Coordinates of C-alpha atoms in Angstrom, one line a residue:
Chain A
M1 CA 116.5 190.2 32.0
D2 CA 114.4 189.3 28.9
W3 CA 111.3 190.9 27.7
F4 CA 108.9 188.6 29.6
E5 CA 110.7 189.2 32.9
L6 CA 110.5 192.9 32.3
L7 CA 106.8 192.7 31.6
F8 CA 106.3 190.7 34.7
A9 CA 108.3 193.2 36.8
A10 CA 106.1 196.0 35.3
E11 CA 103.0 194.1 36.2
V12 CA 104.1 193.6 39.7
A13 CA 105.0 197.3 40.0
V14 CA 101.6 198.4 38.6
G15 CA 99.8 196.0 41.0
G16 CA 101.9 197.5 43.8
L17 CA 101.1 201.0 42.8
L18 CA 97.4 200.3 42.8
S19 CA 97.5 198.7 46.2
G20 CA 99.5 201.7 47.3
V21 CA 96.5 203.8 46.4
M22 CA 94.5 201.7 48.8
Y23 CA 97.1 202.4 51.5
A24 CA 97.0 206.1 50.7
L25 CA 93.2 206.0 51.0
V26 CA 93.5 204.9 54.7
A27 CA 96.3 207.3 55.3
I28 CA 94.3 210.3 54.1
G29 CA 91.9 209.9 57.0
F30 CA 94.8 210.2 59.4
V31 CA 96.2 213.3 57.6
L32 CA 92.8 215.1 57.8
I33 CA 92.7 214.8 61.6
Y34 CA 96.4 215.4 62.1
K35 CA 96.4 218.5 60.1
T36 CA 93.6 220.2 61.9
S37 CA 93.9 218.9 65.5
G38 CA 97.5 217.6 65.8
V39 CA 96.2 214.2 66.8
L40 CA 97.6 211.0 65.4
N41 CA 94.4 209.1 65.3
F42 CA 95.2 205.4 65.9
A43 CA 91.4 204.7 65.8
Q44 CA 91.2 205.4 62.1
G45 CA 91.5 201.6 61.4
A46 CA 88.7 200.9 63.9
M47 CA 86.6 203.6 62.2
V48 CA 87.2 201.8 58.8
L49 CA 86.0 198.6 60.5
F50 CA 83.0 200.2 62.0
A51 CA 81.9 201.9 58.7
A52 CA 82.3 198.7 56.7
L53 CA 80.5 196.5 59.3
T54 CA 77.6 198.9 59.5
F55 CA 77.3 199.2 55.8
V56 CA 77.5 195.5 55.0
N57 CA 75.0 194.6 57.7
L58 CA 72.5 197.1 56.4
V59 CA 72.9 195.8 52.9
E60 CA 72.5 192.2 54.1
R61 CA 69.3 193.1 55.8
G62 CA 67.9 194.3 52.5
V63 CA 68.4 198.0 52.7
P64 CA 69.1 199.5 49.3
F65 CA 72.7 200.4 48.5
W66 CA 72.5 204.2 48.5
V67 CA 70.2 204.2 51.6
S68 CA 72.9 202.1 53.4
V69 CA 75.6 204.5 52.3
A70 CA 73.5 207.4 53.6
V71 CA 72.8 205.7 56.9
T72 CA 76.4 204.7 57.4
L73 CA 77.5 208.3 56.6
A74 CA 75.1 209.5 59.2
A75 CA 76.5 207.0 61.7
M76 CA 80.1 208.1 61.0
T77 CA 79.1 211.7 61.4
A78 CA 77.5 211.0 64.7
L79 CA 80.6 209.0 65.8
G80 CA 82.8 212.0 64.9
F81 CA 80.7 214.4 66.9
G82 CA 80.5 211.9 69.8
I83 CA 84.3 211.5 69.9
E84 CA 84.8 215.2 69.9
R85 CA 82.4 215.6 72.8
T86 CA 83.6 212.7 75.0
V87 CA 87.3 212.4 74.2
L88 CA 88.7 215.4 72.5
R89 CA 87.0 218.2 74.4
P90 CA 88.0 216.9 77.9
L91 CA 91.6 216.4 76.6
A92 CA 91.9 219.8 74.9
N93 CA 95.4 221.4 75.4
R94 CA 97.0 218.2 76.5
S95 CA 100.1 216.9 74.9
P96 CA 99.8 215.2 71.5
M97 CA 101.1 212.0 73.0
T98 CA 98.3 211.9 75.5
L99 CA 95.8 212.4 72.7
F100 CA 97.5 209.6 70.8
M101 CA 97.1 207.2 73.7
A102 CA 93.5 208.3 74.1
T103 CA 92.9 207.3 70.4
L104 CA 94.5 203.9 71.2
G105 CA 91.9 203.4 73.9
L106 CA 89.3 204.7 71.5
S107 CA 90.3 202.1 68.9
Y108 CA 89.7 199.4 71.5
V109 CA 86.3 200.9 72.3
I110 CA 85.2 201.2 68.6
E111 CA 86.5 197.8 67.6
G112 CA 84.7 196.2 70.5
A113 CA 81.5 198.1 70.0
A114 CA 81.4 197.5 66.3
Q115 CA 81.7 193.7 66.8
L116 CA 79.3 193.8 69.7
I117 CA 76.6 195.5 67.6
W118 CA 77.2 193.7 64.3
G119 CA 78.7 190.3 65.4
T120 CA 82.1 188.9 64.7
Q121 CA 81.4 186.8 61.6
V122 CA 83.1 187.5 58.2
H123 CA 80.9 189.2 55.6
R124 CA 81.4 189.2 51.9
L125 CA 80.9 192.6 50.3
D126 CA 80.1 192.8 46.6
L127 CA 80.2 196.3 45.3
G128 CA 79.3 195.1 41.8
I129 CA 82.8 196.0 40.4
S130 CA 84.2 193.3 38.2
N131 CA 87.5 191.8 39.3
A132 CA 88.4 190.6 35.8
P133 CA 91.9 191.6 34.7
F134 CA 92.3 193.4 31.4
E135 CA 95.4 193.8 29.3
V136 CA 97.3 197.0 28.5
W137 CA 100.5 196.6 26.5
G138 CA 100.9 193.0 27.7
I139 CA 100.4 193.9 31.3
F140 CA 97.4 192.6 33.2
I141 CA 95.6 195.0 35.4
S142 CA 92.8 194.2 37.8
T143 CA 89.6 196.2 36.9
F144 CA 88.7 196.4 40.6
D145 CA 92.0 198.0 41.5
L146 CA 91.7 200.5 38.8
V147 CA 88.2 201.5 39.8
A148 CA 89.3 201.7 43.4
A149 CA 92.2 204.0 42.3
A150 CA 89.7 206.2 40.4
I151 CA 87.4 206.4 43.4
A152 CA 90.4 207.4 45.6
A153 CA 91.4 210.0 43.1
A154 CA 87.8 211.4 43.1
L155 CA 87.9 211.5 46.9
V156 CA 91.2 213.4 46.9
A157 CA 89.8 215.8 44.3
A158 CA 86.7 216.3 46.3
L159 CA 88.7 216.9 49.5
T160 CA 91.0 219.4 47.7
A161 CA 88.1 221.3 46.3
F162 CA 86.4 221.3 49.7
F163 CA 89.5 222.7 51.4
R164 CA 90.1 225.3 48.7
F165 CA 86.6 226.6 47.8
T166 CA 84.3 226.2 50.8
H167 CA 83.9 228.3 53.9
T168 CA 84.3 225.3 56.2
G169 CA 87.4 224.2 54.2
L170 CA 88.9 227.7 54.8
A171 CA 88.2 227.3 58.5
F172 CA 89.9 223.9 58.5
R173 CA 93.0 225.5 56.9
A174 CA 93.0 228.3 59.4
V175 CA 92.9 225.9 62.3
A176 CA 95.7 223.8 60.7
D177 CA 97.9 226.9 60.3
D178 CA 97.4 228.5 63.7
Q179 CA 95.0 227.3 66.3
F180 CA 95.2 230.3 68.5
A181 CA 94.8 232.8 65.7
A182 CA 91.8 230.8 64.4
L183 CA 90.2 231.0 67.9
A184 CA 91.0 234.7 68.1
V185 CA 89.1 235.4 64.9
G186 CA 86.1 233.6 66.3
L187 CA 86.3 230.2 64.7
R188 CA 84.5 227.5 66.7
L189 CA 87.3 225.0 67.4
D190 CA 85.0 222.3 68.8
R191 CA 82.7 222.4 65.8
I192 CA 85.6 222.3 63.4
W193 CA 87.2 219.3 65.2
A194 CA 83.8 217.4 65.2
T195 CA 83.4 218.1 61.4
V196 CA 87.0 217.0 60.7
W197 CA 86.4 213.7 62.6
A198 CA 83.2 213.3 60.7
A199 CA 85.0 213.9 57.4
A200 CA 87.6 211.3 58.5
G201 CA 84.7 209.0 59.1
V202 CA 83.6 209.5 55.5
V203 CA 87.1 208.7 54.2
A204 CA 86.9 205.6 56.5
L205 CA 83.7 204.6 54.9
V206 CA 85.2 204.7 51.4
A207 CA 88.3 202.9 52.5
G208 CA 86.2 200.4 54.4
L209 CA 84.0 199.6 51.3
L210 CA 87.0 199.2 49.0
W211 CA 89.1 197.2 51.4
G212 CA 86.1 195.2 52.6
A213 CA 85.3 194.2 49.0
R214 CA 88.8 193.0 48.7
L215 CA 89.4 191.2 52.0
G216 CA 85.9 190.6 53.3
V217 CA 84.5 192.6 56.2
Q218 CA 85.9 191.3 59.4
F219 CA 88.1 192.3 62.4
S220 CA 91.3 192.2 60.4
L221 CA 90.0 195.3 58.5
S222 CA 91.0 197.4 61.4
L223 CA 94.6 196.2 61.1
I224 CA 95.0 198.2 57.8
V225 CA 95.9 201.0 60.2
L226 CA 99.3 199.2 60.5
K227 CA 99.7 199.4 56.7
A228 CA 98.9 203.1 56.7
L229 CA 101.3 204.1 59.4
P230 CA 104.5 203.6 57.4
V231 CA 102.9 205.5 54.6
L232 CA 102.2 208.4 56.9
V233 CA 105.7 208.3 58.4
L234 CA 107.2 208.4 54.9
G235 CA 104.8 211.1 53.5
G236 CA 104.7 213.3 56.6
F237 CA 101.7 213.2 58.9
D238 CA 100.3 216.5 57.6
S239 CA 100.4 216.2 53.8
I240 CA 97.6 214.6 51.7
L241 CA 99.9 214.7 48.7
G242 CA 102.6 213.1 50.8
A243 CA 100.2 210.3 51.8
I244 CA 99.5 209.6 48.1
V245 CA 103.1 209.6 46.9
A246 CA 104.2 207.6 49.9
G247 CA 101.4 205.2 49.4
L248 CA 102.5 204.6 45.8
V249 CA 106.2 204.3 46.8
I250 CA 105.5 201.8 49.5
G251 CA 102.9 199.8 47.5
A252 CA 105.3 199.4 44.6
T253 CA 108.5 198.7 46.6
E254 CA 106.6 196.3 48.9
K255 CA 105.3 194.2 46.0
L256 CA 108.6 194.3 44.1
A257 CA 110.4 193.3 47.3
E258 CA 108.0 190.5 48.0
V259 CA 108.7 189.0 44.6
Y260 CA 112.4 189.7 44.2
I261 CA 113.8 189.9 47.7
G262 CA 111.3 188.0 49.7
P263 CA 112.3 184.5 48.5
F264 CA 115.8 185.0 50.0
F265 CA 114.2 185.3 53.4
G266 CA 111.5 182.7 53.0
G267 CA 108.8 185.2 52.1
G268 CA 106.2 186.9 54.3
I269 CA 108.2 190.1 54.6
E270 CA 105.3 192.5 53.8
G271 CA 104.6 192.8 57.6
W272 CA 107.7 194.9 58.2
F273 CA 109.2 195.8 54.9
A274 CA 107.1 199.0 54.6
Y275 CA 108.5 200.1 58.0
A276 CA 112.0 199.4 56.9
V277 CA 111.6 201.5 53.8
A278 CA 110.0 204.4 55.8
L279 CA 112.8 204.2 58.4
I280 CA 115.6 204.3 55.8
V281 CA 114.1 207.3 54.1
L282 CA 113.5 209.0 57.4
L283 CA 117.1 208.6 58.5
V284 CA 118.0 210.7 55.5
R285 CA 115.1 213.1 55.6
P286 CA 113.6 213.2 59.1
S287 CA 110.6 215.2 58.1
G288 CA 109.4 212.6 55.6
L289 CA 108.9 213.3 51.9
F290 CA 106.4 216.2 52.2
G291 CA 106.0 216.9 55.9
Q292 CA 106.5 220.4 57.2
K293 CA 110.0 221.0 58.3
R294 CA 110.1 222.0 62.0
V295 CA 112.8 221.8 64.5
E296 CA 110.6 219.7 66.9
R297 CA 108.3 217.2 65.3
Y298 CA 105.8 217.1 68.2
Chain B
M1 CA 105.4 219.2 86.1
S2 CA 102.9 217.0 87.9
V3 CA 104.5 213.9 86.5
F4 CA 107.8 215.1 87.9
S5 CA 106.4 215.7 91.4
A6 CA 104.8 212.2 91.3
S7 CA 108.1 210.7 90.6
V8 CA 109.7 212.6 93.4
T9 CA 107.1 211.3 96.0
G10 CA 107.6 207.8 94.6
A11 CA 111.3 208.1 95.1
R12 CA 111.0 209.3 98.7
L13 CA 108.6 206.5 99.6
A14 CA 111.0 203.8 98.5
T15 CA 114.3 205.2 99.7
G16 CA 116.0 202.9 102.1
F17 CA 113.1 200.5 102.4
S18 CA 110.4 202.6 103.9
L19 CA 107.6 200.9 105.9
P20 CA 105.1 200.2 103.1
V21 CA 107.8 198.6 100.9
L22 CA 108.9 196.4 103.7
V23 CA 105.3 195.3 104.4
V24 CA 104.7 194.5 100.7
L25 CA 108.0 192.6 100.5
S26 CA 107.4 190.5 103.6
L27 CA 103.8 189.8 102.4
G28 CA 105.2 188.7 99.0
F29 CA 108.0 186.6 100.2
V30 CA 106.5 185.0 103.3
A31 CA 102.7 185.3 103.6
V32 CA 101.8 184.7 99.9
P33 CA 103.8 181.4 99.5
L34 CA 102.3 180.1 102.7
T35 CA 98.7 181.0 102.1
A36 CA 98.0 181.6 98.4
S37 CA 96.2 178.9 96.4
P38 CA 97.8 177.5 93.2
Y39 CA 95.0 179.3 91.3
V40 CA 96.0 182.7 92.7
L41 CA 99.6 182.0 92.0
E42 CA 99.2 180.6 88.5
A43 CA 96.4 182.9 87.2
I44 CA 97.1 186.1 89.0
L45 CA 100.5 186.5 90.6
L46 CA 102.8 184.9 88.0
P47 CA 101.4 187.0 85.0
F48 CA 101.3 190.0 87.3
L49 CA 105.0 189.7 88.1
A50 CA 106.0 189.3 84.5
L51 CA 103.8 192.1 83.3
S52 CA 104.9 194.4 86.1
L53 CA 108.5 193.9 85.1
A54 CA 107.7 194.6 81.5
G55 CA 105.8 197.7 82.5
L56 CA 108.8 198.8 84.6
G57 CA 111.1 198.5 81.6
L58 CA 108.7 200.5 79.4
N59 CA 108.2 203.1 82.1
L60 CA 111.9 203.7 82.2
L61 CA 111.8 204.5 78.5
T62 CA 108.4 206.2 78.2
G63 CA 107.8 207.6 81.6
Y64 CA 111.2 208.8 82.6
C65 CA 112.9 209.3 79.2
G66 CA 109.8 210.3 77.2
Q67 CA 110.3 208.0 74.3
V68 CA 107.1 206.2 73.4
S69 CA 107.5 202.6 72.3
L70 CA 104.8 200.4 70.7
G71 CA 107.0 197.4 70.3
S72 CA 107.6 196.2 73.9
A73 CA 106.3 192.7 73.3
A74 CA 109.0 192.2 70.6
F75 CA 111.6 192.6 73.3
M76 CA 109.7 190.2 75.6
A77 CA 109.9 187.7 72.7
V78 CA 113.6 188.3 72.1
G79 CA 114.2 187.7 75.8
A80 CA 112.1 184.5 76.0
F81 CA 113.6 183.0 72.8
A82 CA 117.1 184.0 73.7
A83 CA 116.9 182.4 77.1
Y84 CA 115.4 179.3 75.6
N85 CA 118.2 179.0 73.0
F86 CA 121.0 179.8 75.5
D87 CA 119.7 177.2 77.8
L88 CA 119.2 174.6 75.0
R89 CA 122.5 175.2 73.2
T90 CA 125.0 176.0 75.9
G91 CA 123.7 174.1 79.0
L92 CA 124.7 177.1 81.2
P93 CA 122.8 177.5 84.5
I94 CA 119.4 179.2 84.0
P95 CA 120.4 182.5 85.7
V96 CA 123.3 182.9 83.3
S97 CA 121.0 182.2 80.4
I98 CA 118.6 184.8 81.7
V99 CA 121.4 187.4 82.0
L100 CA 122.6 186.6 78.4
A101 CA 119.0 186.9 77.2
A102 CA 118.7 190.3 78.9
L103 CA 121.9 191.3 77.1
T104 CA 120.5 190.0 73.8
A105 CA 117.3 192.0 74.2
A106 CA 119.3 195.1 75.2
V107 CA 121.4 194.9 72.0
I108 CA 118.3 194.4 69.8
G109 CA 116.7 197.3 71.7
L110 CA 119.7 199.4 71.1
V111 CA 119.5 198.7 67.3
F112 CA 115.8 199.6 67.2
G113 CA 116.5 202.6 69.4
L114 CA 118.8 204.1 66.8
P115 CA 116.0 205.9 65.0
S116 CA 115.4 207.8 68.2
L117 CA 118.6 209.7 67.5
R118 CA 116.8 211.4 64.6
L119 CA 113.1 211.0 65.1
R120 CA 110.8 212.2 67.8
G121 CA 107.3 211.8 69.0
F122 CA 104.9 210.0 66.6
Y123 CA 107.6 209.3 64.1
L124 CA 109.5 207.4 66.7
A125 CA 106.5 205.7 68.1
V126 CA 105.5 204.4 64.7
S127 CA 109.1 203.3 63.9
T128 CA 109.1 201.2 67.1
L129 CA 106.3 199.2 65.4
A130 CA 109.1 198.0 63.0
A131 CA 110.6 196.1 66.0
Q132 CA 107.2 194.5 66.7
F133 CA 106.7 193.1 63.2
F134 CA 110.2 192.3 62.4
V135 CA 110.9 190.3 65.5
Q136 CA 107.7 188.3 65.3
W137 CA 108.3 187.6 61.7
A138 CA 111.9 186.5 62.3
L139 CA 110.9 184.2 65.1
T140 CA 108.1 182.5 63.1
K141 CA 110.1 182.4 59.9
F142 CA 113.4 180.8 61.0
S143 CA 112.7 177.6 62.8
W144 CA 116.2 177.6 64.3
F145 CA 114.9 179.9 67.0
S146 CA 112.3 177.3 68.1
N147 CA 114.7 174.5 67.5
G148 CA 112.8 173.2 64.5
S149 CA 109.6 172.6 66.3
P150 CA 106.8 172.2 63.7
S151 CA 104.1 174.1 65.7
G152 CA 106.5 176.8 66.8
I153 CA 105.3 176.3 70.4
I154 CA 107.9 174.8 72.6
A155 CA 107.9 173.7 76.3
A156 CA 110.1 176.0 78.4
P157 CA 112.8 174.3 80.4
V158 CA 112.2 173.7 84.1
I159 CA 114.1 176.3 86.2
E160 CA 116.8 174.7 88.3
L161 CA 118.9 176.5 90.9
A162 CA 121.8 174.6 92.5
G163 CA 120.1 171.3 91.9
L164 CA 116.8 172.5 93.2
R165 CA 113.9 172.1 90.7
L166 CA 111.6 175.1 90.9
D167 CA 108.8 173.2 89.3
S168 CA 105.9 174.0 91.6
A169 CA 103.8 177.1 91.4
V170 CA 105.3 178.4 94.7
G171 CA 108.8 177.8 93.4
R172 CA 108.3 179.6 90.2
Y173 CA 106.6 182.4 92.0
L174 CA 109.5 182.9 94.4
F175 CA 112.0 182.8 91.6
S176 CA 110.0 185.4 89.7
L177 CA 109.5 187.6 92.7
T178 CA 113.2 187.5 93.5
I179 CA 114.1 188.7 90.0
V180 CA 111.4 191.3 89.9
T181 CA 112.4 192.7 93.4
A182 CA 116.1 192.8 92.4
I183 CA 115.4 194.6 89.1
T184 CA 112.9 197.0 90.8
L185 CA 115.6 198.0 93.3
L186 CA 118.1 198.5 90.4
V187 CA 115.6 200.7 88.5
H188 CA 114.9 202.6 91.6
R189 CA 118.6 203.3 92.1
I190 CA 119.0 204.4 88.5
V191 CA 116.0 206.8 88.4
S192 CA 116.9 208.4 91.7
G193 CA 120.6 208.8 90.7
P194 CA 122.3 211.1 88.2
E195 CA 121.3 208.9 85.3
G196 CA 117.6 209.3 86.3
V197 CA 118.0 213.1 86.2
N198 CA 119.5 212.8 82.7
L199 CA 116.5 210.7 81.6
I200 CA 114.0 213.2 82.9
A201 CA 115.9 216.1 81.4
V202 CA 115.8 214.5 78.0
R203 CA 112.1 213.9 78.4
D204 CA 111.2 217.4 79.5
N205 CA 113.3 219.4 77.2
E206 CA 115.9 217.9 74.9
T207 CA 117.5 221.2 73.8
A208 CA 117.8 222.5 77.4
A209 CA 119.2 219.1 78.4
K210 CA 121.9 219.4 75.7
V211 CA 122.7 223.0 76.8
I212 CA 123.4 222.0 80.4
G213 CA 125.6 219.2 79.3
V214 CA 123.4 216.1 79.4
P215 CA 124.7 213.6 76.8
V216 CA 121.3 213.4 75.0
L217 CA 122.1 210.7 72.5
R218 CA 123.9 208.5 74.9
T219 CA 121.1 208.8 77.5
K220 CA 118.5 207.9 74.9
L221 CA 120.4 204.8 73.8
V222 CA 121.1 203.8 77.4
A223 CA 117.3 204.1 78.0
F224 CA 116.5 202.0 75.0
A225 CA 119.0 199.3 75.9
L226 CA 118.2 199.2 79.6
S227 CA 114.4 199.2 79.0
S228 CA 114.7 196.4 76.4
G229 CA 116.9 194.3 78.6
I230 CA 114.4 194.6 81.5
I231 CA 111.5 193.8 79.2
G232 CA 113.5 190.9 77.8
I233 CA 113.8 189.4 81.3
A234 CA 110.0 190.0 81.7
G235 CA 109.6 187.9 78.6
V236 CA 111.7 185.1 80.1
L237 CA 109.5 185.2 83.3
W238 CA 106.3 185.3 81.1
A239 CA 107.4 182.2 79.1
F240 CA 109.3 180.2 81.7
T241 CA 107.4 180.8 85.0
Y242 CA 103.9 181.7 83.8
L243 CA 103.0 180.0 80.5
R244 CA 105.8 177.4 80.6
T245 CA 105.8 177.5 76.8
V246 CA 107.7 179.7 74.4
E247 CA 105.8 180.9 71.4
P248 CA 105.9 184.0 69.2
A249 CA 102.1 184.4 69.0
G250 CA 101.7 185.5 72.6
F251 CA 104.1 188.4 72.1
N252 CA 101.9 190.3 69.6
L253 CA 100.9 193.9 69.2
D254 CA 98.1 193.6 71.7
R255 CA 100.7 192.6 74.3
S256 CA 102.7 195.7 73.5
F257 CA 99.6 197.8 73.9
Q258 CA 98.8 196.0 77.2
I259 CA 102.2 197.0 78.6
L260 CA 101.7 200.6 77.4
F261 CA 98.3 200.6 79.1
I262 CA 99.9 199.3 82.3
V263 CA 102.2 202.3 82.3
I264 CA 99.4 204.8 81.5
I265 CA 96.9 203.4 84.1
G266 CA 99.6 203.1 86.8
G267 CA 101.2 206.5 86.1
L268 CA 104.1 207.6 84.0
A269 CA 107.4 207.8 85.8
T270 CA 106.4 206.0 89.0
I271 CA 107.6 202.6 90.0
R272 CA 104.8 201.7 92.3
G273 CA 102.3 202.9 89.7
T274 CA 103.6 200.3 87.3
F275 CA 102.8 197.5 89.8
L276 CA 99.3 199.0 90.5
G277 CA 98.6 199.2 86.8
A278 CA 99.8 195.6 86.1
G279 CA 97.6 194.4 89.0
L280 CA 94.6 196.1 87.5
I281 CA 95.3 194.8 84.0
V282 CA 95.7 191.2 85.2
V283 CA 92.8 191.1 87.7
F284 CA 90.3 193.1 85.7
P285 CA 89.5 190.5 83.0
L286 CA 89.2 187.8 85.6
L287 CA 86.8 189.9 87.6
L288 CA 84.8 190.7 84.5
G289 CA 84.5 187.0 83.7
R290 CA 83.5 186.2 87.3
L291 CA 81.0 189.0 87.3
S292 CA 79.3 188.1 84.1
A293 CA 79.2 184.4 85.1
F294 CA 77.6 185.4 88.4
A295 CA 75.2 188.1 87.0
F296 CA 74.1 186.4 83.8
D297 CA 74.7 182.8 84.8
G298 CA 76.6 181.8 81.6
L299 CA 74.2 183.5 79.2
I300 CA 77.0 185.6 77.8
D301 CA 79.5 183.5 75.9
A302 CA 83.2 184.0 76.1
G303 CA 83.6 185.8 72.8
L304 CA 81.1 188.4 73.9
I305 CA 83.0 188.9 77.2
K306 CA 86.2 189.4 75.3
L307 CA 84.5 192.2 73.3
I308 CA 83.1 193.9 76.4
E309 CA 86.5 193.6 78.0
R310 CA 88.0 195.4 75.1
I311 CA 85.5 198.2 75.3
V312 CA 85.9 198.6 79.0
L313 CA 89.7 198.5 78.8
G314 CA 89.7 201.2 76.1
G315 CA 87.2 203.3 78.0
T316 CA 89.3 203.0 81.2
I317 CA 92.4 204.2 79.3
I318 CA 90.5 207.3 78.1
L319 CA 89.0 207.9 81.5
F320 CA 92.4 207.8 83.2
L321 CA 93.9 210.1 80.6
I322 CA 91.1 212.6 81.2
A323 CA 90.5 212.3 84.9
E324 CA 93.8 211.1 86.4
P325 CA 96.7 211.5 84.0
N326 CA 99.1 210.6 86.8
G327 CA 97.5 207.3 87.2
L328 CA 96.7 204.9 90.1
S329 CA 99.9 206.1 91.8
A330 CA 98.5 209.6 92.2
I331 CA 95.2 208.2 93.5
L332 CA 97.2 206.1 96.0
S333 CA 99.2 209.2 97.1
R334 CA 96.0 211.1 97.7
L335 CA 94.4 208.2 99.6
S336 CA 97.4 207.8 101.9
A337 CA 97.6 211.5 102.5
R338 CA 94.0 211.6 103.5
L339 CA 94.4 208.5 105.7
R340 CA 97.4 210.1 107.4
A341 CA 95.4 213.3 108.0
L342 CA 92.6 211.2 109.5
V343 CA 95.1 209.3 111.8
R344 CA 96.7 212.5 112.9
R345 CA 93.3 214.1 113.7
G346 CA 91.9 211.0 115.5

């Protein structure tokens, strides 16, 4: 392998790492909800779609950028509280699998409603971030990807600070550690769940804006949930750090595989390759890279 | 516990052809072919039979054995394409091709069931998605599977039995119904026999099952193979008797979810529930279409109806999970109990 090929490989890997950050961004929304309520929220992708559609339609109707962000945030918060009230509360104390299936139904409802309200056409979303590549040691990196990674890092920092230093964050951690103990000391489980779902809605908004700027805002945005699932399986459903590391691992291996292994199969392997990677790692380490080790993973 | 009791009542009902089963079978084999219009056969009964069978296969795995799979449509695709290729390349009679297709789907199901030996719950559910994406990719990528057809959509062969061409809607319906009936009986035998007890033991408590000597790993793999084989045959029926084309696009993730929804709405671990669920899933969009055409006189376009259908379907799933987790089967049990009480009193 000569110097140029090596450079090319490095460029592919860096591109993969950066798109891995985008996967992690979606996965973090899952982790938030899974940690505090034990629900694998399949509707996270639908929430991303809902947030992006709401935002882009407001902007297209001439609402200023930050007002649109605020309105969408309010909508996502309302959605979180609504879901807690109508879906989670009646299903409290039911098996995690039941709740998972309920979120499957929820994803249908949100996807349908989002498109019913805002229409099914494709929207362009311009966040004003330049897409021009720049060069670092001979490797071209997309500015947009780098800014997206920075935003994701800021989001993770904010979430970490929130969990560590605020009263609500402490309550979140208490519920994640032991639901019954948290109830026993007087924490309001319903309010905490609603808040967590609202927080996941905020993460969905950020993910929706960045992914929407990249792919256009349309129905397929809700399918990024399928990109996030192998990341979650690999990183463990309950670890934010795991989601990030697994996102990076899967992003990089996926892009490298697409370039170096894909041609042998006629390409297009990105649909299942991430799942294969996750499965192989899981066969060796059943709790994922960072997941809590328990006898039963239910 | 309640799931278990529902499965017991279901078993009692069907043992040795009880009256309701006989009525349904005679209606299906005699009355329907004589009276049903081609529209009812083509648009309702044929997809209903194929989806019921797929639901039955998934129910065996998810309802009885407790392993959630999100990749059912992949095994339908494997079955359909395998049957097509066996028929095309070997010239064997169609029933033999279908059996071989079922075996192929079972083997592929076994392979994708291997993670279940180490993974549980969500980790397993997500890993079954690998089957969904891998199979769909392989079938579209390698044109050998579709015999080099440029569009990837191929006409399914006409079903021939002993020189008889089952080309008409009634012929395809009877062929489909015969297969579905036979497999339903087989599944009923399995779940009410010792193997069924093993499945339920693995579902309810794996550790306890292992302690009392249930071969947990073997039971899981058998469940995966059997379930995939049955779903594979459902794929053959879907492609050969209903659509009459074989294409990978129809066996997508939405189809997998549809089959899961059939099982949830019908009731986990009930055989008749699966048929009720499939009936609802097939009839509901048609009803919605009719209703909107009637109420709004074509003011609502088809795209909008699709969205409304999605919302109502999702809402129905949530509603069933909240209000009736044992599904339509439990509702039917209650209704028939109430009816029986009325008859006794009157």
